mmCIF file of C-alpha atoms in Angstrom:
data_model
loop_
_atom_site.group_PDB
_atom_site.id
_atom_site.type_symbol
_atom_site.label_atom_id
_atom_site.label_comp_id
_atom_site.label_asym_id
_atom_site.label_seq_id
_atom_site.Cartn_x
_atom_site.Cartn_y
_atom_site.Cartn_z
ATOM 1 C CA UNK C 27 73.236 -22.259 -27.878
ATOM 2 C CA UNK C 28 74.175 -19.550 -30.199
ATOM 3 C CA UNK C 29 72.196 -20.406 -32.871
ATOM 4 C CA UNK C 30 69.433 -23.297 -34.141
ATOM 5 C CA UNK C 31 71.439 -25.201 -37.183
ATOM 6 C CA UNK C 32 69.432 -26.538 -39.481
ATOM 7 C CA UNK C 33 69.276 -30.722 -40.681
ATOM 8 C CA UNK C 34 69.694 -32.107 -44.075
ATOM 9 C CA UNK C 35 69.589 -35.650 -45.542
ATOM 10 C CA UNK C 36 71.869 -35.719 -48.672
ATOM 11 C CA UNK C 37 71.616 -37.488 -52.253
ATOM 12 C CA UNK C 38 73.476 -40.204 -53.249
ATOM 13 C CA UNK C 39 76.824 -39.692 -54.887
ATOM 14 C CA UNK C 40 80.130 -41.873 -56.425
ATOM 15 C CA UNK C 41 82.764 -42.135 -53.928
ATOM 16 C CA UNK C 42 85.270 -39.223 -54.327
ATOM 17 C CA UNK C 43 82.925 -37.044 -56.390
ATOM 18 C CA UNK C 44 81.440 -34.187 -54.813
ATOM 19 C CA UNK C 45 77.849 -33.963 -53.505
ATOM 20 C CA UNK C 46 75.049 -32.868 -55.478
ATOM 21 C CA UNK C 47 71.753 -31.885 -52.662
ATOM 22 C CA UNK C 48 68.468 -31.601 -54.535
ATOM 23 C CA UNK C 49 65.465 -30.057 -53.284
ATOM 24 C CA UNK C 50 63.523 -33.235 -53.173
ATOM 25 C CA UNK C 51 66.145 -34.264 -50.557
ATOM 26 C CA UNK C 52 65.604 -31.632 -48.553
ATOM 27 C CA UNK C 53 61.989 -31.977 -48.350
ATOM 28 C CA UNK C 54 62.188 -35.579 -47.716
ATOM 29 C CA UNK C 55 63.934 -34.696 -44.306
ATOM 30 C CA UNK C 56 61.644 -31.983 -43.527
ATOM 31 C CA UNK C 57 58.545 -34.167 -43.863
ATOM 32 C CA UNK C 58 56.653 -33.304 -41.076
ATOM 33 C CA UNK C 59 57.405 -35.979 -37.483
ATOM 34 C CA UNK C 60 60.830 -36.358 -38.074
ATOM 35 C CA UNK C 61 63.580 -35.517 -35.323
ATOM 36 C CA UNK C 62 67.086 -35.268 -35.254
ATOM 37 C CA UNK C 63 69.763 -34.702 -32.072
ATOM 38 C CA UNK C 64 71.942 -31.694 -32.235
ATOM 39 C CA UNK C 65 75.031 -31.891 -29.642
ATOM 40 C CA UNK C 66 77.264 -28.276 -29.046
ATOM 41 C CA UNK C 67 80.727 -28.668 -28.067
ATOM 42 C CA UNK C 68 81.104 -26.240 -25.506
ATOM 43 C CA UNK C 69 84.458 -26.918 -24.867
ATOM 44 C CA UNK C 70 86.133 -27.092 -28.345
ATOM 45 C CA UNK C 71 88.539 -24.015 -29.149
ATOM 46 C CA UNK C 72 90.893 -25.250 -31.821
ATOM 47 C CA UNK C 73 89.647 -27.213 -35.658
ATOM 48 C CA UNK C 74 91.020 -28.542 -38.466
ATOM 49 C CA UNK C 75 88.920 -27.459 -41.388
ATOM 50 C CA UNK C 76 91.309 -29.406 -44.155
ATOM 51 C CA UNK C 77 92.062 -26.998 -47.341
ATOM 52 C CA UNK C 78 89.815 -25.799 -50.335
ATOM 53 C CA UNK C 79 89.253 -27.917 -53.021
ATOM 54 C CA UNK C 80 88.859 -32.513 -52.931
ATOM 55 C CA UNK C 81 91.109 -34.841 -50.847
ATOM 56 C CA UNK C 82 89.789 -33.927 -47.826
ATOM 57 C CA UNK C 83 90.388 -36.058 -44.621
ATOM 58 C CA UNK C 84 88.379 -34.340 -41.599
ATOM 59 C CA UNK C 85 88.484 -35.864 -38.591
ATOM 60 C CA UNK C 86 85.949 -34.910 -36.051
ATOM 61 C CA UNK C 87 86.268 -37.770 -33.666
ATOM 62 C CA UNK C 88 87.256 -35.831 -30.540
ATOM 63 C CA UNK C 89 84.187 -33.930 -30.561
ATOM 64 C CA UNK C 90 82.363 -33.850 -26.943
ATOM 65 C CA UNK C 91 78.431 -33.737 -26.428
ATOM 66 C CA UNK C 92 78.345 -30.907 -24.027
ATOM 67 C CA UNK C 93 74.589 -29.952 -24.499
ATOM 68 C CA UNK C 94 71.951 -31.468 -26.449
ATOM 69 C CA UNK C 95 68.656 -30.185 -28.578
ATOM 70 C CA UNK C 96 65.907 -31.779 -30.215
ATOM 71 C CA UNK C 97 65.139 -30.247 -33.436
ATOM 72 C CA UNK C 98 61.687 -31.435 -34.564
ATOM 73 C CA UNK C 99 60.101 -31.197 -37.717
ATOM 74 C CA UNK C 100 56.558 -29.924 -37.023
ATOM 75 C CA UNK C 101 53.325 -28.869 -39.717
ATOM 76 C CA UNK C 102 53.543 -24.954 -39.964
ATOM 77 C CA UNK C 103 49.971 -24.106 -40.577
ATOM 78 C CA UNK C 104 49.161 -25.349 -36.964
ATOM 79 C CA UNK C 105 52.330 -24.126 -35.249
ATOM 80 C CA UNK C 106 51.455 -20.787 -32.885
ATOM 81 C CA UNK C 107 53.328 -18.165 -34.872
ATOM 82 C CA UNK C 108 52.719 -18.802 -38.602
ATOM 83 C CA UNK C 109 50.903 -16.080 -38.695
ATOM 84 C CA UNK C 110 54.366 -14.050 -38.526
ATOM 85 C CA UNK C 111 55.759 -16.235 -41.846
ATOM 86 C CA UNK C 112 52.621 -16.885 -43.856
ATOM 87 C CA UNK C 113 54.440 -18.199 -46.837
ATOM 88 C CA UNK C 114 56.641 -20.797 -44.549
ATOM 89 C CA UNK C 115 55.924 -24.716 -46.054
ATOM 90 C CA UNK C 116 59.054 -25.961 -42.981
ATOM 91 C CA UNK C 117 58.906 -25.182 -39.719
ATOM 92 C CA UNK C 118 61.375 -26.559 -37.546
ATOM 93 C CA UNK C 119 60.134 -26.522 -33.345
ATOM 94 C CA UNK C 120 63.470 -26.951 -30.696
ATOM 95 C CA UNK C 121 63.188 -26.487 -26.947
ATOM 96 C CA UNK C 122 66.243 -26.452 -24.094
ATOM 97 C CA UNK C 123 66.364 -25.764 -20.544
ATOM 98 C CA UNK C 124 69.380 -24.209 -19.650
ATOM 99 C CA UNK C 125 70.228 -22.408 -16.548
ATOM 100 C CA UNK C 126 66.745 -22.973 -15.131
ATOM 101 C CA UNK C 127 64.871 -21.556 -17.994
ATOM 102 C CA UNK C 128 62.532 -23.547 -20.388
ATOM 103 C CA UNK C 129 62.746 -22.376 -23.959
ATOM 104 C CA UNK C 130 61.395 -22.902 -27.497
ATOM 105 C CA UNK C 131 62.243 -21.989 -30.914
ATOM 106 C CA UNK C 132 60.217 -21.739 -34.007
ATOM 107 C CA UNK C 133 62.301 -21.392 -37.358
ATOM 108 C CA UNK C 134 60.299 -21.096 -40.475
ATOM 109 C CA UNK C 135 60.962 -21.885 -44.140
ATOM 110 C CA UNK C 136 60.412 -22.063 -47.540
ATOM 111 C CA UNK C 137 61.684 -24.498 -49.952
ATOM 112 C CA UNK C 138 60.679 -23.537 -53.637
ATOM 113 C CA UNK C 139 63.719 -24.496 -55.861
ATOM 114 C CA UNK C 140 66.418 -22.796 -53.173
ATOM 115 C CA UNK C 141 66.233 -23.162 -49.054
ATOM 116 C CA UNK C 142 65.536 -20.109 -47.728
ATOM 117 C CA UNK C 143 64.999 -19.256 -44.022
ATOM 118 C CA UNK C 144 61.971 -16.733 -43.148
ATOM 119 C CA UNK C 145 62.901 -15.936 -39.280
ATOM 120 C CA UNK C 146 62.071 -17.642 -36.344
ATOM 121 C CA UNK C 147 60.027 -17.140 -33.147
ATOM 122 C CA UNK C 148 61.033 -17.850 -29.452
ATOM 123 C CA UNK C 149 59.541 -17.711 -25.911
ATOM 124 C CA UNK C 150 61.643 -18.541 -22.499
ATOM 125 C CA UNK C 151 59.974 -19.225 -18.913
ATOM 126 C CA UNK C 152 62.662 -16.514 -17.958
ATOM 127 C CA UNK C 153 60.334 -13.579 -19.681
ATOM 128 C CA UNK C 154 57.227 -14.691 -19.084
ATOM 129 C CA UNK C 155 54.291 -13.190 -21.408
ATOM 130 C CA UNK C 156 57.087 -11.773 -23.985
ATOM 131 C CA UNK C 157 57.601 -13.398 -27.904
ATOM 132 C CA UNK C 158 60.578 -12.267 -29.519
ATOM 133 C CA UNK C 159 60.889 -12.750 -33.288
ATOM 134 C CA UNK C 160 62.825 -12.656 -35.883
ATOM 135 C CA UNK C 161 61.889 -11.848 -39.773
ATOM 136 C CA UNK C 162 64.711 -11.751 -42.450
ATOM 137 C CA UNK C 163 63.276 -9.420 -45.444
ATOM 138 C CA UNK C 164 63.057 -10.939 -48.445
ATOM 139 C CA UNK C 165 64.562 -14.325 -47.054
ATOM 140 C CA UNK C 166 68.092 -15.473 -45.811
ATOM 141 C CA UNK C 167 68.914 -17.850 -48.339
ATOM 142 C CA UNK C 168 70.838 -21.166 -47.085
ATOM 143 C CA UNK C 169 71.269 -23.046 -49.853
ATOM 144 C CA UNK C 170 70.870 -22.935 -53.632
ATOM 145 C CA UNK C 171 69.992 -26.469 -55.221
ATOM 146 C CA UNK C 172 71.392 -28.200 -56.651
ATOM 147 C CA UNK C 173 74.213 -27.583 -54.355
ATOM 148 C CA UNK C 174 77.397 -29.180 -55.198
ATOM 149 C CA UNK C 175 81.140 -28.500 -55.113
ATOM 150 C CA UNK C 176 81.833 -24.877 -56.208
ATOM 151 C CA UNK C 177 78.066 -23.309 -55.723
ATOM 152 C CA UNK C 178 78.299 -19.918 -54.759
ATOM 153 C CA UNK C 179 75.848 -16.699 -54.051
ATOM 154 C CA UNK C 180 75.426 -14.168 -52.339
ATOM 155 C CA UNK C 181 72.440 -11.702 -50.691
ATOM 156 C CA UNK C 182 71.582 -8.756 -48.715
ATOM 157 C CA UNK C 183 68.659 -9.088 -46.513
ATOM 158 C CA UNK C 184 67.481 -6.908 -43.793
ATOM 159 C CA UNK C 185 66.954 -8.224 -40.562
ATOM 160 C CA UNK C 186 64.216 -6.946 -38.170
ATOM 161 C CA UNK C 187 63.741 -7.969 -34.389
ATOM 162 C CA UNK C 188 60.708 -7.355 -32.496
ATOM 163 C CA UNK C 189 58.988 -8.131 -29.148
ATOM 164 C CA UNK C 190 55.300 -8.776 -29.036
ATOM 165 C CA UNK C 191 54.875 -7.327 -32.746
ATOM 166 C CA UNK C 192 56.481 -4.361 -32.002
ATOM 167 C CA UNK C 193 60.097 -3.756 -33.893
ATOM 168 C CA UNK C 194 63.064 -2.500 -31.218
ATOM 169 C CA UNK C 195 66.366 -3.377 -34.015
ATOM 170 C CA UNK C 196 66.604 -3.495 -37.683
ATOM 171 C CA UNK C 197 69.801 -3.941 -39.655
ATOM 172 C CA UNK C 198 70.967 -4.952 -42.819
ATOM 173 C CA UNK C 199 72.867 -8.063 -43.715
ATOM 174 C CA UNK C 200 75.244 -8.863 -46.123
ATOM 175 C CA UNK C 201 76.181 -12.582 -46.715
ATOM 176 C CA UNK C 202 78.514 -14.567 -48.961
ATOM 177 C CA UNK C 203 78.472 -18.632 -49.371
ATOM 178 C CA UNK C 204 80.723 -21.437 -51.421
ATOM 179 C CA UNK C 205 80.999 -24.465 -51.509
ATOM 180 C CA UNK C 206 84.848 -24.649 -51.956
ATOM 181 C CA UNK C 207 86.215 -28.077 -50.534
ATOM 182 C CA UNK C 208 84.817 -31.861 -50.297
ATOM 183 C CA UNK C 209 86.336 -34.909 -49.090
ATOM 184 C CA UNK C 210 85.399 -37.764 -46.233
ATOM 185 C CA UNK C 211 84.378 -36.812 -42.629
ATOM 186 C CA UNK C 212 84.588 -39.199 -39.906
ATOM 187 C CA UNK C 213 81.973 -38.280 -37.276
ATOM 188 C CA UNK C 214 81.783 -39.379 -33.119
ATOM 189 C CA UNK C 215 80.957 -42.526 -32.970
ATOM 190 C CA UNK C 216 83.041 -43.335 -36.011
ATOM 191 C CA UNK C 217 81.141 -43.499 -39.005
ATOM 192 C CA UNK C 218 82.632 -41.734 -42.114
ATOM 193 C CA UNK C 219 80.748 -40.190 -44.809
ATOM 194 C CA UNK C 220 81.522 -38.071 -47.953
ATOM 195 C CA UNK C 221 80.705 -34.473 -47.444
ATOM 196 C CA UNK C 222 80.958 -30.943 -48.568
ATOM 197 C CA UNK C 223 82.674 -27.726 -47.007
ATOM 198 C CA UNK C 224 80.233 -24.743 -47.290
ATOM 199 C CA UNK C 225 82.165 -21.329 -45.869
ATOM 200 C CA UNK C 226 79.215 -18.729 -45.044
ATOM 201 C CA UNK C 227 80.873 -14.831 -44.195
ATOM 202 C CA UNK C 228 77.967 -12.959 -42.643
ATOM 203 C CA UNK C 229 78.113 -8.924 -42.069
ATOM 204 C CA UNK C 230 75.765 -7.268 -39.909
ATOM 205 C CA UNK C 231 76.449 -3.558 -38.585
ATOM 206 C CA UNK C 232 80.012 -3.650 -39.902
ATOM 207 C CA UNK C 233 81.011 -6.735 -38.140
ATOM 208 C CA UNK C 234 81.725 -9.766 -39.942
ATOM 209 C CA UNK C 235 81.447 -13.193 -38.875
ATOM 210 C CA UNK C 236 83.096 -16.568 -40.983
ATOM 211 C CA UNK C 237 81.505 -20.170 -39.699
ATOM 212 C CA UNK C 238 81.730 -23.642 -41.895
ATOM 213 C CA UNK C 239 79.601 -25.963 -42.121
ATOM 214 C CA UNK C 240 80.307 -29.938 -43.514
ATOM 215 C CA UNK C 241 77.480 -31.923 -44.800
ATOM 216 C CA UNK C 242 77.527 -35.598 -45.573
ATOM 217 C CA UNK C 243 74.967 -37.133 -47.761
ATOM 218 C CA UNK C 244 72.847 -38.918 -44.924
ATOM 219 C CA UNK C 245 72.514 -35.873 -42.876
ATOM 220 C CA UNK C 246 76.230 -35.996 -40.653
ATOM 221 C CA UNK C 247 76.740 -32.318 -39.924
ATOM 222 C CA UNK C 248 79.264 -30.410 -38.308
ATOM 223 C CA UNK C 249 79.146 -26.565 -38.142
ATOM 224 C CA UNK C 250 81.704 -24.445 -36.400
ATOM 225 C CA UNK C 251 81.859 -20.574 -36.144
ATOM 226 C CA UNK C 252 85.305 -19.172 -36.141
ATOM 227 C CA UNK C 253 86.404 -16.583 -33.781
ATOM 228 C CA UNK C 254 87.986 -14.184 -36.221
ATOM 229 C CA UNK C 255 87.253 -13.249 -39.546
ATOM 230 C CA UNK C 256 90.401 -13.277 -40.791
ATOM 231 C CA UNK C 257 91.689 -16.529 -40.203
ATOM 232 C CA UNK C 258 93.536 -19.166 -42.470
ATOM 233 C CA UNK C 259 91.173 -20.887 -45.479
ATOM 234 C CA UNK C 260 93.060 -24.267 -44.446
ATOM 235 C CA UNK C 261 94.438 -26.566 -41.448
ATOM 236 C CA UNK C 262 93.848 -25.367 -37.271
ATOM 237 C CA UNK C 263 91.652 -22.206 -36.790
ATOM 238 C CA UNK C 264 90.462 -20.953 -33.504
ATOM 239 C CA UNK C 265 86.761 -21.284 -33.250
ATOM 240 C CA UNK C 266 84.029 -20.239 -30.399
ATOM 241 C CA UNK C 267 81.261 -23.011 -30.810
ATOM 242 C CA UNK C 268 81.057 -26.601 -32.813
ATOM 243 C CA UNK C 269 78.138 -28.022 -33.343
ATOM 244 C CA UNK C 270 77.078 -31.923 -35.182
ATOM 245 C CA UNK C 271 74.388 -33.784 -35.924
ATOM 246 C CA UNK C 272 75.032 -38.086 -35.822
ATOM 247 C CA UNK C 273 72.859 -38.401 -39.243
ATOM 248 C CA UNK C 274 69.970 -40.141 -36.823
ATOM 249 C CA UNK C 275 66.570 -38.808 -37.642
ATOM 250 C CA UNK C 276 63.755 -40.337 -36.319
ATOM 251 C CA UNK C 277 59.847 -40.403 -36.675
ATOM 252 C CA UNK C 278 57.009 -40.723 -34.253
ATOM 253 C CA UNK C 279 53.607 -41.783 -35.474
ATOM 254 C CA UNK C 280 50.629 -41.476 -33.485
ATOM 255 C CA UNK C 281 48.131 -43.936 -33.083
ATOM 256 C CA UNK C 282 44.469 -43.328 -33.119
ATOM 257 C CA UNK C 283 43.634 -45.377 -30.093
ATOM 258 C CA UNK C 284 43.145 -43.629 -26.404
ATOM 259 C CA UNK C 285 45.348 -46.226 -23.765
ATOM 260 C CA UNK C 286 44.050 -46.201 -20.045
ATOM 261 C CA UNK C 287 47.580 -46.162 -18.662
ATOM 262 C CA UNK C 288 50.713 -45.327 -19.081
ATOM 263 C CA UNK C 289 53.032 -48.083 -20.946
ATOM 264 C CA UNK C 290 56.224 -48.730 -22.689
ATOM 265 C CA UNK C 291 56.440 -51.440 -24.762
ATOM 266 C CA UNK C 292 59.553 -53.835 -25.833
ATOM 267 C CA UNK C 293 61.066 -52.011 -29.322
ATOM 268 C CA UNK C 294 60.484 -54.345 -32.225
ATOM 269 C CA UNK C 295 62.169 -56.119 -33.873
ATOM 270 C CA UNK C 296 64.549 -56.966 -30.927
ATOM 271 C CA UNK C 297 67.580 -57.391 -31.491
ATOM 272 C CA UNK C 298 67.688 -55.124 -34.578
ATOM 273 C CA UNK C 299 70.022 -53.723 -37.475
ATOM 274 C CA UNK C 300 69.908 -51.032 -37.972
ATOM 275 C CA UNK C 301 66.017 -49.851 -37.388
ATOM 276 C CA UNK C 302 63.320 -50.323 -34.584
ATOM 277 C CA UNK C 303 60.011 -48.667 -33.181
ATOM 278 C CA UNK C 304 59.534 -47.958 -30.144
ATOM 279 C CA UNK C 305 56.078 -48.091 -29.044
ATOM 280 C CA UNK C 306 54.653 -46.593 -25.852
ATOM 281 C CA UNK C 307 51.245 -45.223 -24.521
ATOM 282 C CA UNK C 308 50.043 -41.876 -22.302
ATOM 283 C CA UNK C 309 46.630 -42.129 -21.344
ATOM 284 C CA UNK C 310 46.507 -38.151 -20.633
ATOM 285 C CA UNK C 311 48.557 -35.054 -22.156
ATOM 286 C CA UNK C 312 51.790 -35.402 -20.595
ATOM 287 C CA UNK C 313 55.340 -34.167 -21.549
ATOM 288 C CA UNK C 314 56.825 -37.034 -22.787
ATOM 289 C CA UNK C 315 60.835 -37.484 -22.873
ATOM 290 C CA UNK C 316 61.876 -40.751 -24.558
ATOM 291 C CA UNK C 317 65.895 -41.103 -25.069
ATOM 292 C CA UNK C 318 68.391 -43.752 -25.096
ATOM 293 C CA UNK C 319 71.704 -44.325 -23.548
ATOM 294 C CA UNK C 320 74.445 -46.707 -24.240
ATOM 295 C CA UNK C 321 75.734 -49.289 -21.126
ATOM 296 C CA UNK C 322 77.630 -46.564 -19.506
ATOM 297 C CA UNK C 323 74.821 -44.156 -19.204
ATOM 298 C CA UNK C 324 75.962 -41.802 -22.117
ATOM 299 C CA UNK C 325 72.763 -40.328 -23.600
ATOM 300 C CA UNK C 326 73.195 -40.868 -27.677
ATOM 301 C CA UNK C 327 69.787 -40.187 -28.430
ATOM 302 C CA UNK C 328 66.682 -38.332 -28.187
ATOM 303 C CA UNK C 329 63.781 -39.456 -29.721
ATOM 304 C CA UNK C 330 61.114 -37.708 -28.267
ATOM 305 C CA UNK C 331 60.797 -34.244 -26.168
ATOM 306 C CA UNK C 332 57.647 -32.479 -26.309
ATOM 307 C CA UNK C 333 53.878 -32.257 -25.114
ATOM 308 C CA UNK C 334 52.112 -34.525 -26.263
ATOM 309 C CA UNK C 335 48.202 -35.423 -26.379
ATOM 310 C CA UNK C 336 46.595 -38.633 -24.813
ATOM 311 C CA UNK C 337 47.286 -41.773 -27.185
ATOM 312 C CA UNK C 338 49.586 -44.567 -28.311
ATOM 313 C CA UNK C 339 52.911 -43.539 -30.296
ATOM 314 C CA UNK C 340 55.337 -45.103 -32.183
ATOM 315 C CA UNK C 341 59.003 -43.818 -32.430
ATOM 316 C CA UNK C 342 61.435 -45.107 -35.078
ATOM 317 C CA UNK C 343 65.435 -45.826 -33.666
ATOM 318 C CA UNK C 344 68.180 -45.713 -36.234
ATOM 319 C CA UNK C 345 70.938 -47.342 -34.724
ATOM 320 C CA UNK C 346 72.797 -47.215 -38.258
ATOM 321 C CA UNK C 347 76.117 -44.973 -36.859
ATOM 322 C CA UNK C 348 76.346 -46.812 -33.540
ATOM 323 C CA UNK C 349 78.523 -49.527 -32.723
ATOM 324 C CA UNK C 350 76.743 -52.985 -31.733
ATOM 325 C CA UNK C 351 75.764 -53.731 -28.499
ATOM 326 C CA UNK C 352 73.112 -52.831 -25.744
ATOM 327 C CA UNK C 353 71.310 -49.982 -25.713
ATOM 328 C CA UNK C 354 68.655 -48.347 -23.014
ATOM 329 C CA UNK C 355 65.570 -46.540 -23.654
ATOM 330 C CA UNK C 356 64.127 -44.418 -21.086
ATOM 331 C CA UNK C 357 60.824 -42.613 -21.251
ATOM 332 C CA UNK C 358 59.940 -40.136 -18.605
ATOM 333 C CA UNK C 359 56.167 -38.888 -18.620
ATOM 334 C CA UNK C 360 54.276 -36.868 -16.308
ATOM 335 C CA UNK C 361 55.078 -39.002 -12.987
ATOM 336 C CA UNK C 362 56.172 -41.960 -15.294
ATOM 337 C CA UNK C 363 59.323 -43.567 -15.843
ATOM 338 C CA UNK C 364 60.144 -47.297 -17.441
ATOM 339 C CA UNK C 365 63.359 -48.331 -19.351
ATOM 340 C CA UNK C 366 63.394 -50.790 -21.936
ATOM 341 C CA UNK C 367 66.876 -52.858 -22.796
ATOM 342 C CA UNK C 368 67.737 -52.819 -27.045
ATOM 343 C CA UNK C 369 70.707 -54.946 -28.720
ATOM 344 C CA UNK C 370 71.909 -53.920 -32.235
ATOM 345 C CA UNK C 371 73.614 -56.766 -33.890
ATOM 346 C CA UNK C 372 75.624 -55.820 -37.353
#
């Protein structure tokens, strides 16, 4: 993936009227537990980004779930590399296995009246013994807040990677953000929300790089990097990577209880609209997968994929941008495996 998007939930706004994003709504969806689904489009070589200013109709229907990530909000004083980002109150943990290779992904952040991203830390099975990081000096800002239709800023920042603690590439970055378009944005799997164009040009060692990103107020987000920098500012650009979120987040609560087997229990209430738990048990540390599927085996969810300690957890299901109908949910631990059957009624 070529590069760990961040989530956002989104304040409430009239219909038609640009978005205003607070920081309060940002930490809300950062509280620590909750998860969200990123799906790349691998495949996708041609958008429509609509046209500066309201009115917008983007259609992002035709979107394909080529590879998926869990991006899970995590506390940052007890993840492994806060050491690296002392002032970080976000951190963000992801992990993938692609090609054979197991990797994770710190990103750390601060929210103190603006967003602003710190760096990030990653390890792969493919490099054993080897943690590469990345620190932005001062910050890379993401967004200003409020953020609504027309923000604008821009920084210079200089970027430093290192392996083990010890530097091998620093550069300086130059980058440029507005807000310059709004309108509705109907997502895969249908749902439509109101949301905001942001247009980010990023220059690194003379080369510069244009990417959009549209946010709805729930959390819907599409991001798309363009392949050159001097494209059109309206209708079909060429692009090389789309990524969305589906506006699910999810929680998952631990229960202070120690189970002596391995369990997963019927999601309550059953059938549901649009919100159930999930509850389910490991009686020893395990890595725990837990993701649902619609009837024809299309994964649409995942709720849960990480180590986790012995105990009893509960995992929340928003079902609130699917269609009605049956739904599987499939936990995979250790040597363990159970499904469980879910209908959503609306």
């Amino acid at each position: 993936m070529r590069r760990i998007l961040l989530f956002f939930a989104f304040a409430s706004c009239t219909a038609f009227a640009q978005i205003t994003i607070t920081a309060s709504d940002v930490a809300n969806i950062f509280a620590v537990g909750n998860t969200v689904t990123i799906h790349e489009d691998t495949l996708q070589s041609n958008f429509d980004i609509g046209s500066p200013g309201g009115g917008n109709n983007w259609d992002f229907t035709n979107l394909q779930s080529n590879l998926m990530v869990t991006l899970q909000s995590i506390d940052p004083v007890s993840s492994p590399y806060i050491s690296n980002f002392p002032t970080a109150n976000i951190c963000n943990y992801s992990s993938s296995t692609i090609g054979g290779s197991f990797s994770e992904i710190w990103t750390y952040s601060k929210l103190n009246g603006q967003f602003d991203v710190l760096g990030n830390a990653a390890v792969s099975s493919a490099l054993p013994g080897f943690v590469t990081t990345i620190n932005y000096d001062p910050y890379r800002r993401q967004y200003e807040h409020p953020l609504t239709f027309n923000s604008q800023w821009s920084d210079t920042y200089t970027q430093t990677i290192s392996v083990n603690g010890t530097p091998v590439n620093s550069a300086s970055v130059s980058i440029s953000t507005i807000v310059d378009a709004y309108g509705t944005m109907t997502i895969p799997g249908g749902a439509s929300y109101e949301a905001l164009r942001i247009k980010e040009e990023l220059t690194i060692s003379g080369i510069t790089s244009v990417s959009f990103s549209f946010l709805s107020k729930n959390g819907a987000q599409v991001n798309v990097d363009a392949v050159s920098s001097n494209h059109p500012n309206s209708g079909m650009i060429a692009v090389d990577g789309t990524t969305y979120y589906d506006g699910l987040v999810s929680s998952v609560e631990q229960i202070n209880e120690i189970p002596k087997s391995f369990t997963l229990n019927q999601n309550y209430p059953n059938p549901f609209n649009p919100t159930t738990n999930i509850q389910y048990s490991i009686p020893e540390a395990s890595f725990v997968e837990l993701k649902v599927y619609d009837v024809l085996g299309n994964e649409v969810a995942t709720l849960v994929n990480q180590e986790q300690s012995a105990g009893v957890y509960k995992a929340d299901f928003s079902g609130s941008d699917f269609a009605s109908g049956l739904y599987i949910a499939k936990i995979t631990a250790g040597n363990y495996t159970n499904t469980i059957k879910m209908s959503l009624l609306k």
